[in-house]
Amino acid sequence: MSHDDFEIEPVEGLPEEPPRGEQILWQGRPDWWRLSIEALSLKWVAGYFALLAIWRFLSGVDLMPLGRAIGSAVPFVLLGLVVCGLLMLVAYVQARAAVYTVTDARVVMRIGAALTITLNLPYTQVGNAMLDLRKGGTGTIALETIGETRLSYLVCWPHVRPWHIKHTQPALRCIPEAEKVARLLAEAAEARVSVPQVSRALPRTAVAAE
């Protein structure tokens, strides 16, 4: 399921050349701005510091001159700018480090900034795919795995479906044209799963009659 990406990738986002006959249908990355909002709660953090600054200003405006009241709120504004800047930086680095690949046989997720891993998810191990479509066409496609597949929420974060910790669902987070990608993935998975699996039968051993 995982692979340490310390070697040079023969194809961007893939740890090795695809098997003969496998076709890459789509490749992409998260939109870093949407990732900062949806995965890192940028708007909520910015709103929190804005409320702190407003509260500090209102609590002092009756007790001190206007200039001093404004000055007392400035540290909260500056701290909020620093924190939001760090969150945007984390989102940008995570987005640039990630490469999502959809082929006609599997979904491959090269993720991680400090620790880079590659998740290889064949369609036969994916029980369901859920699309969360947002304004502007971006969206998240979460993959519900089946069988013995077990993934770590912390290792995969932020490329996971939020709050599904016990049964981690890897996700193509905040991708552009999410509806189009979901349609490609669904068609490829349906075609792959419907292909009959042919196995070679063992020859029967003749039993001599007594």
PDB file of C-alpha atoms in Angstrom:
ATOM      1  CA  MET A   1       0.000   0.000   0.000  1.00  0.00           C
ATOM      2  CA  SER A   2       2.861   2.401   0.646  1.00  0.00           C
ATOM      3  CA  HIS A   3       6.209   3.157  -0.883  1.00  0.00           C
ATOM      4  CA  ASP A   4       8.956   5.548   0.215  1.00  0.00           C
ATOM      5  CA  ASP A   5       9.599   7.954  -2.608  1.00  0.00           C
ATOM      6  CA  PHE A   6      13.319   8.588  -2.270  1.00  0.00           C
ATOM      7  CA  GLU A   7      14.150   7.437  -5.770  1.00  0.00           C
ATOM      8  CA  ILE A   8      13.680   9.419  -8.956  1.00  0.00           C
ATOM      9  CA  GLU A   9      10.192   8.837 -10.336  1.00  0.00           C
ATOM     10  CA  PRO A  10      10.131   7.420 -13.878  1.00  0.00           C
ATOM     11  CA  VAL A  11       6.684   9.025 -14.256  1.00  0.00           C
ATOM     12  CA  GLU A  12       5.750  11.956 -12.036  1.00  0.00           C
ATOM     13  CA  GLY A  13       3.587  10.720  -9.189  1.00  0.00           C
ATOM     14  CA  LEU A  14       4.356   7.031  -9.797  1.00  0.00           C
ATOM     15  CA  PRO A  15       7.133   5.016  -8.126  1.00  0.00           C
ATOM     16  CA  GLU A  16       7.651   2.920 -11.255  1.00  0.00           C
ATOM     17  CA  GLU A  17       6.584   2.627 -14.861  1.00  0.00           C
ATOM     18  CA  PRO A  18       2.939   1.520 -15.230  1.00  0.00           C
ATOM     19  CA  PRO A  19       2.470  -2.104 -16.327  1.00  0.00           C
ATOM     20  CA  ARG A  20       2.069  -2.645 -20.040  1.00  0.00           C
ATOM     21  CA  GLY A  21      -1.479  -1.843 -21.129  1.00  0.00           C
ATOM     22  CA  GLU A  22      -2.310   0.386 -18.158  1.00  0.00           C
ATOM     23  CA  GLN A  23      -3.335   3.881 -19.218  1.00  0.00           C
ATOM     24  CA  ILE A  24      -3.125   7.089 -17.191  1.00  0.00           C
ATOM     25  CA  LEU A  25      -6.503   8.838 -17.418  1.00  0.00           C
ATOM     26  CA  TRP A  26      -5.839  11.890 -15.236  1.00  0.00           C
ATOM     27  CA  GLN A  27      -3.202  13.478 -13.038  1.00  0.00           C
ATOM     28  CA  GLY A  28      -3.498  16.508 -10.799  1.00  0.00           C
ATOM     29  CA  ARG A  29      -2.811  18.238  -7.497  1.00  0.00           C
ATOM     30  CA  PRO A  30      -4.946  19.859  -4.808  1.00  0.00           C
ATOM     31  CA  ASP A  31      -5.793  23.521  -5.172  1.00  0.00           C
ATOM     32  CA  TRP A  32      -3.649  24.978  -2.380  1.00  0.00           C
ATOM     33  CA  TRP A  33      -6.040  27.811  -1.554  1.00  0.00           C
ATOM     34  CA  ARG A  34      -9.042  25.515  -1.211  1.00  0.00           C
ATOM     35  CA  LEU A  35      -6.864  23.093   0.763  1.00  0.00           C
ATOM     36  CA  SER A  36      -5.966  25.841   3.234  1.00  0.00           C
ATOM     37  CA  ILE A  37      -9.655  26.648   3.712  1.00  0.00           C
ATOM     38  CA  GLU A  38     -11.129  23.144   3.839  1.00  0.00           C
ATOM     39  CA  ALA A  39      -8.337  21.109   5.446  1.00  0.00           C
ATOM     40  CA  LEU A  40      -6.646  23.757   7.599  1.00  0.00           C
ATOM     41  CA  SER A  41      -9.744  25.822   8.490  1.00  0.00           C
ATOM     42  CA  LEU A  42      -8.131  29.087   7.380  1.00  0.00           C
ATOM     43  CA  LYS A  43     -11.349  31.116   7.522  1.00  0.00           C
ATOM     44  CA  TRP A  44     -12.180  29.897  11.030  1.00  0.00           C
ATOM     45  CA  VAL A  45      -8.696  30.737  12.299  1.00  0.00           C
ATOM     46  CA  ALA A  46      -8.804  34.182  10.686  1.00  0.00           C
ATOM     47  CA  GLY A  47     -12.251  34.786  12.186  1.00  0.00           C
ATOM     48  CA  TYR A  48     -11.043  33.728  15.628  1.00  0.00           C
ATOM     49  CA  PHE A  49      -8.217  36.278  15.659  1.00  0.00           C
ATOM     50  CA  ALA A  50     -10.520  38.940  14.214  1.00  0.00           C
ATOM     51  CA  LEU A  51     -12.922  38.382  17.122  1.00  0.00           C
ATOM     52  CA  LEU A  52     -10.059  38.623  19.609  1.00  0.00           C
ATOM     53  CA  ALA A  53      -8.936  41.913  18.087  1.00  0.00           C
ATOM     54  CA  ILE A  54     -12.480  43.318  18.123  1.00  0.00           C
ATOM     55  CA  TRP A  55     -13.016  42.183  21.718  1.00  0.00           C
ATOM     56  CA  ARG A  56      -9.738  43.801  22.821  1.00  0.00           C
ATOM     57  CA  PHE A  57     -10.652  47.054  21.085  1.00  0.00           C
ATOM     58  CA  LEU A  58     -14.196  47.209  22.497  1.00  0.00           C
ATOM     59  CA  SER A  59     -13.067  46.355  26.017  1.00  0.00           C
ATOM     60  CA  GLY A  60     -10.605  49.260  26.056  1.00  0.00           C
ATOM     61  CA  VAL A  61     -12.230  51.938  23.943  1.00  0.00           C
ATOM     62  CA  ASP A  62     -14.165  53.314  26.941  1.00  0.00           C
ATOM     63  CA  LEU A  63     -11.134  53.241  29.240  1.00  0.00           C
ATOM     64  CA  MET A  64      -8.428  54.768  27.051  1.00  0.00           C
ATOM     65  CA  PRO A  65      -7.985  57.098  24.081  1.00  0.00           C
ATOM     66  CA  LEU A  66      -9.052  55.785  20.687  1.00  0.00           C
ATOM     67  CA  GLY A  67      -5.469  55.476  19.449  1.00  0.00           C
ATOM     68  CA  ARG A  68      -4.425  53.353  22.419  1.00  0.00           C
ATOM     69  CA  ALA A  69      -7.527  51.172  22.081  1.00  0.00           C
ATOM     70  CA  ILE A  70      -6.670  50.485  18.460  1.00  0.00           C
ATOM     71  CA  GLY A  71      -3.057  49.839  19.407  1.00  0.00           C
ATOM     72  CA  SER A  72      -4.107  47.275  22.007  1.00  0.00           C
ATOM     73  CA  ALA A  73      -5.848  45.258  19.298  1.00  0.00           C
ATOM     74  CA  VAL A  74      -2.955  45.380  16.831  1.00  0.00           C
ATOM     75  CA  PRO A  75      -0.976  42.468  18.417  1.00  0.00           C
ATOM     76  CA  PHE A  76      -3.938  40.133  17.861  1.00  0.00           C
ATOM     77  CA  VAL A  77      -4.154  41.245  14.227  1.00  0.00           C
ATOM     78  CA  LEU A  78      -0.421  40.682  13.691  1.00  0.00           C
ATOM     79  CA  LEU A  79      -0.520  37.285  15.414  1.00  0.00           C
ATOM     80  CA  GLY A  80      -3.500  36.294  13.272  1.00  0.00           C
ATOM     81  CA  LEU A  81      -1.644  37.286  10.099  1.00  0.00           C
ATOM     82  CA  VAL A  82       1.361  35.193  11.116  1.00  0.00           C
ATOM     83  CA  VAL A  83      -0.731  32.122  11.931  1.00  0.00           C
ATOM     84  CA  CYS A  84      -2.784  32.409   8.717  1.00  0.00           C
ATOM     85  CA  GLY A  85       0.416  32.864   6.721  1.00  0.00           C
ATOM     86  CA  LEU A  86       1.841  29.669   8.219  1.00  0.00           C
ATOM     87  CA  LEU A  87      -1.349  27.760   7.432  1.00  0.00           C
ATOM     88  CA  MET A  88      -1.258  28.938   3.822  1.00  0.00           C
ATOM     89  CA  LEU A  89       2.407  27.939   3.585  1.00  0.00           C
ATOM     90  CA  VAL A  90       1.631  24.445   4.887  1.00  0.00           C
ATOM     91  CA  ALA A  91      -1.246  24.117   2.416  1.00  0.00           C
ATOM     92  CA  TYR A  92       0.941  25.260  -0.483  1.00  0.00           C
ATOM     93  CA  VAL A  93       3.752  22.833   0.383  1.00  0.00           C
ATOM     94  CA  GLN A  94       1.321  19.931   0.839  1.00  0.00           C
ATOM     95  CA  ALA A  95      -0.394  20.711  -2.460  1.00  0.00           C
ATOM     96  CA  ARG A  96       2.873  20.981  -4.400  1.00  0.00           C
ATOM     97  CA  ALA A  97       4.195  17.732  -2.911  1.00  0.00           C
ATOM     98  CA  ALA A  98       1.064  15.762  -3.815  1.00  0.00           C
ATOM     99  CA  VAL A  99       0.312  14.124  -7.153  1.00  0.00           C
ATOM    100  CA  TYR A 100      -2.928  12.220  -7.705  1.00  0.00           C
ATOM    101  CA  THR A 101      -3.059   9.725 -10.566  1.00  0.00           C
ATOM    102  CA  VAL A 102      -6.132   7.953 -11.917  1.00  0.00           C
ATOM    103  CA  THR A 103      -5.513   5.074 -14.304  1.00  0.00           C
ATOM    104  CA  ASP A 104      -7.799   2.473 -15.816  1.00  0.00           C
ATOM    105  CA  ALA A 105      -6.709   0.030 -13.080  1.00  0.00           C
ATOM    106  CA  ARG A 106      -6.122   2.017  -9.887  1.00  0.00           C
ATOM    107  CA  VAL A 107      -5.749   5.296  -8.043  1.00  0.00           C
ATOM    108  CA  VAL A 108      -2.227   6.302  -7.017  1.00  0.00           C
ATOM    109  CA  MET A 109      -1.614   9.048  -4.450  1.00  0.00           C
ATOM    110  CA  ARG A 110       1.907  10.432  -4.033  1.00  0.00           C
ATOM    111  CA  ILE A 111       1.542  12.480  -0.838  1.00  0.00           C
ATOM    112  CA  GLY A 112       3.551  13.976   1.990  1.00  0.00           C
ATOM    113  CA  ALA A 113       5.973  16.888   2.242  1.00  0.00           C
ATOM    114  CA  ALA A 114       8.378  15.759   4.985  1.00  0.00           C
ATOM    115  CA  LEU A 115       7.686  12.022   4.629  1.00  0.00           C
ATOM    116  CA  THR A 116       6.729  11.162   1.075  1.00  0.00           C
ATOM    117  CA  ILE A 117       4.743   7.974   0.505  1.00  0.00           C
ATOM    118  CA  THR A 118       2.774   6.541  -2.383  1.00  0.00           C
ATOM    119  CA  LEU A 119      -0.618   4.905  -1.858  1.00  0.00           C
ATOM    120  CA  ASN A 120      -1.559   2.349  -4.483  1.00  0.00           C
ATOM    121  CA  LEU A 121      -5.319   1.678  -4.507  1.00  0.00           C
ATOM    122  CA  PRO A 122      -6.528  -0.860  -7.088  1.00  0.00           C
ATOM    123  CA  TYR A 123     -10.218  -0.584  -7.920  1.00  0.00           C
ATOM    124  CA  THR A 124     -10.745  -4.095  -6.570  1.00  0.00           C
ATOM    125  CA  GLN A 125      -9.888  -2.722  -3.102  1.00  0.00           C
ATOM    126  CA  VAL A 126     -12.170   0.319  -3.354  1.00  0.00           C
ATOM    127  CA  GLY A 127     -15.718  -0.290  -2.191  1.00  0.00           C
ATOM    128  CA  ASN A 128     -17.126   3.174  -2.778  1.00  0.00           C
ATOM    129  CA  ALA A 129     -16.118   6.642  -3.970  1.00  0.00           C
ATOM    130  CA  MET A 130     -17.878   9.765  -2.653  1.00  0.00           C
ATOM    131  CA  LEU A 131     -17.750  13.204  -4.263  1.00  0.00           C
ATOM    132  CA  ASP A 132     -18.010  16.381  -2.196  1.00  0.00           C
ATOM    133  CA  LEU A 133     -18.431  19.106  -4.814  1.00  0.00           C
ATOM    134  CA  ARG A 134     -17.830  22.751  -3.879  1.00  0.00           C
ATOM    135  CA  LYS A 135     -18.315  26.114  -5.568  1.00  0.00           C
ATOM    136  CA  GLY A 136     -16.067  26.786  -8.540  1.00  0.00           C
ATOM    137  CA  GLY A 137     -15.890  23.119  -9.555  1.00  0.00           C
ATOM    138  CA  THR A 138     -13.325  22.033  -6.971  1.00  0.00           C
ATOM    139  CA  GLY A 139     -14.156  19.067  -4.797  1.00  0.00           C
ATOM    140  CA  THR A 140     -12.945  16.072  -2.839  1.00  0.00           C
ATOM    141  CA  ILE A 141     -13.280  12.416  -3.855  1.00  0.00           C
ATOM    142  CA  ALA A 142     -13.051  10.099  -0.837  1.00  0.00           C
ATOM    143  CA  LEU A 143     -12.295   6.415  -1.377  1.00  0.00           C
ATOM    144  CA  GLU A 144     -13.755   3.798   0.955  1.00  0.00           C
ATOM    145  CA  THR A 145     -11.389   0.838   1.007  1.00  0.00           C
ATOM    146  CA  ILE A 146     -12.418  -2.765   1.602  1.00  0.00           C
ATOM    147  CA  GLY A 147     -10.751  -5.985   2.635  1.00  0.00           C
ATOM    148  CA  GLU A 148      -7.600  -5.883   4.747  1.00  0.00           C
ATOM    149  CA  THR A 149      -6.647  -2.385   3.635  1.00  0.00           C
ATOM    150  CA  ARG A 150      -5.753  -0.248   6.673  1.00  0.00           C
ATOM    151  CA  LEU A 151      -4.334   3.257   6.494  1.00  0.00           C
ATOM    152  CA  SER A 152      -3.116   5.731   9.106  1.00  0.00           C
ATOM    153  CA  TYR A 153      -5.146   8.937   9.361  1.00  0.00           C
ATOM    154  CA  LEU A 154      -2.175  10.982  10.569  1.00  0.00           C
ATOM    155  CA  VAL A 155       0.189   9.668   7.890  1.00  0.00           C
ATOM    156  CA  CYS A 156      -2.306  10.397   5.115  1.00  0.00           C
ATOM    157  CA  TRP A 157      -3.522  13.787   6.432  1.00  0.00           C
ATOM    158  CA  PRO A 158      -4.633  16.120   4.877  1.00  0.00           C
ATOM    159  CA  HIS A 159      -5.348  13.768   1.979  1.00  0.00           C
ATOM    160  CA  VAL A 160      -8.188  12.025   3.829  1.00  0.00           C
ATOM    161  CA  ARG A 161     -11.907  12.424   4.393  1.00  0.00           C
ATOM    162  CA  PRO A 162     -12.230  14.605   7.516  1.00  0.00           C
ATOM    163  CA  TRP A 163     -13.207  13.004  10.846  1.00  0.00           C
ATOM    164  CA  HIS A 164     -13.176   9.422   9.533  1.00  0.00           C
ATOM    165  CA  ILE A 165     -10.345   8.349  11.817  1.00  0.00           C
ATOM    166  CA  LYS A 166     -11.187   4.759  12.737  1.00  0.00           C
ATOM    167  CA  HIS A 167     -11.717   3.733   9.124  1.00  0.00           C
ATOM    168  CA  THR A 168      -9.484   6.143   7.237  1.00  0.00           C
ATOM    169  CA  GLN A 169     -10.691   7.072   3.774  1.00  0.00           C
ATOM    170  CA  PRO A 170      -7.918   8.411   1.511  1.00  0.00           C
ATOM    171  CA  ALA A 171      -9.158  11.310  -0.603  1.00  0.00           C
ATOM    172  CA  LEU A 172      -8.264  13.357  -3.636  1.00  0.00           C
ATOM    173  CA  ARG A 173      -8.612  16.668  -1.784  1.00  0.00           C
ATOM    174  CA  CYS A 174      -9.712  19.973  -3.313  1.00  0.00           C
ATOM    175  CA  ILE A 175      -9.040  19.019  -6.930  1.00  0.00           C
ATOM    176  CA  PRO A 176     -10.158  21.149  -9.901  1.00  0.00           C
ATOM    177  CA  GLU A 177     -12.887  19.749 -12.188  1.00  0.00           C
ATOM    178  CA  ALA A 178     -13.772  17.256  -9.476  1.00  0.00           C
ATOM    179  CA  GLU A 179     -17.016  16.149 -11.136  1.00  0.00           C
ATOM    180  CA  LYS A 180     -15.196  15.265 -14.364  1.00  0.00           C
ATOM    181  CA  VAL A 181     -12.521  13.335 -12.469  1.00  0.00           C
ATOM    182  CA  ALA A 182     -15.170  11.484 -10.436  1.00  0.00           C
ATOM    183  CA  ARG A 183     -16.887  10.437 -13.663  1.00  0.00           C
ATOM    184  CA  LEU A 184     -13.599   9.152 -15.119  1.00  0.00           C
ATOM    185  CA  LEU A 185     -12.845   7.248 -11.934  1.00  0.00           C
ATOM    186  CA  ALA A 186     -16.316   5.700 -11.757  1.00  0.00           C
ATOM    187  CA  GLU A 187     -16.224   4.537 -15.373  1.00  0.00           C
ATOM    188  CA  ALA A 188     -12.724   3.091 -15.014  1.00  0.00           C
ATOM    189  CA  ALA A 189     -13.593   1.305 -11.764  1.00  0.00           C
ATOM    190  CA  GLU A 190     -16.792  -0.154 -13.206  1.00  0.00           C
ATOM    191  CA  ALA A 191     -14.961  -1.424 -16.266  1.00  0.00           C
ATOM    192  CA  ARG A 192     -12.129  -2.917 -14.210  1.00  0.00           C
ATOM    193  CA  VAL A 193     -14.316  -4.628 -11.605  1.00  0.00           C
ATOM    194  CA  SER A 194     -16.646  -6.085 -14.246  1.00  0.00           C
ATOM    195  CA  VAL A 195     -13.750  -7.818 -16.037  1.00  0.00           C
ATOM    196  CA  PRO A 196     -13.948 -11.533 -15.179  1.00  0.00           C
ATOM    197  CA  GLN A 197     -10.961 -12.948 -13.328  1.00  0.00           C
ATOM    198  CA  VAL A 198      -9.719 -16.057 -15.136  1.00  0.00           C
ATOM    199  CA  SER A 199      -7.681 -18.514 -13.115  1.00  0.00           C
ATOM    200  CA  ARG A 200      -5.999 -21.671 -14.279  1.00  0.00           C
ATOM    201  CA  ALA A 201      -7.684 -24.811 -13.013  1.00  0.00           C
ATOM    202  CA  LEU A 202      -5.544 -27.502 -11.436  1.00  0.00           C
ATOM    203  CA  PRO A 203      -5.524 -30.809 -13.333  1.00  0.00           C
ATOM    204  CA  ARG A 204      -7.553 -33.569 -11.772  1.00  0.00           C
ATOM    205  CA  THR A 205      -5.705 -36.533 -10.379  1.00  0.00           C
ATOM    206  CA  ALA A 206      -6.991 -39.763 -11.732  1.00  0.00           C
ATOM    207  CA  VAL A 207      -8.059 -42.203  -9.087  1.00  0.00           C
ATOM    208  CA  ALA A 208      -7.530 -45.810 -10.005  1.00  0.00           C
ATOM    209  CA  ALA A 209     -10.471 -48.033  -9.280  1.00  0.00           C
ATOM    210  CA  GLU A 210      -9.735 -50.928  -7.032  1.00  0.00           C
TER     211      GLU A 210
END
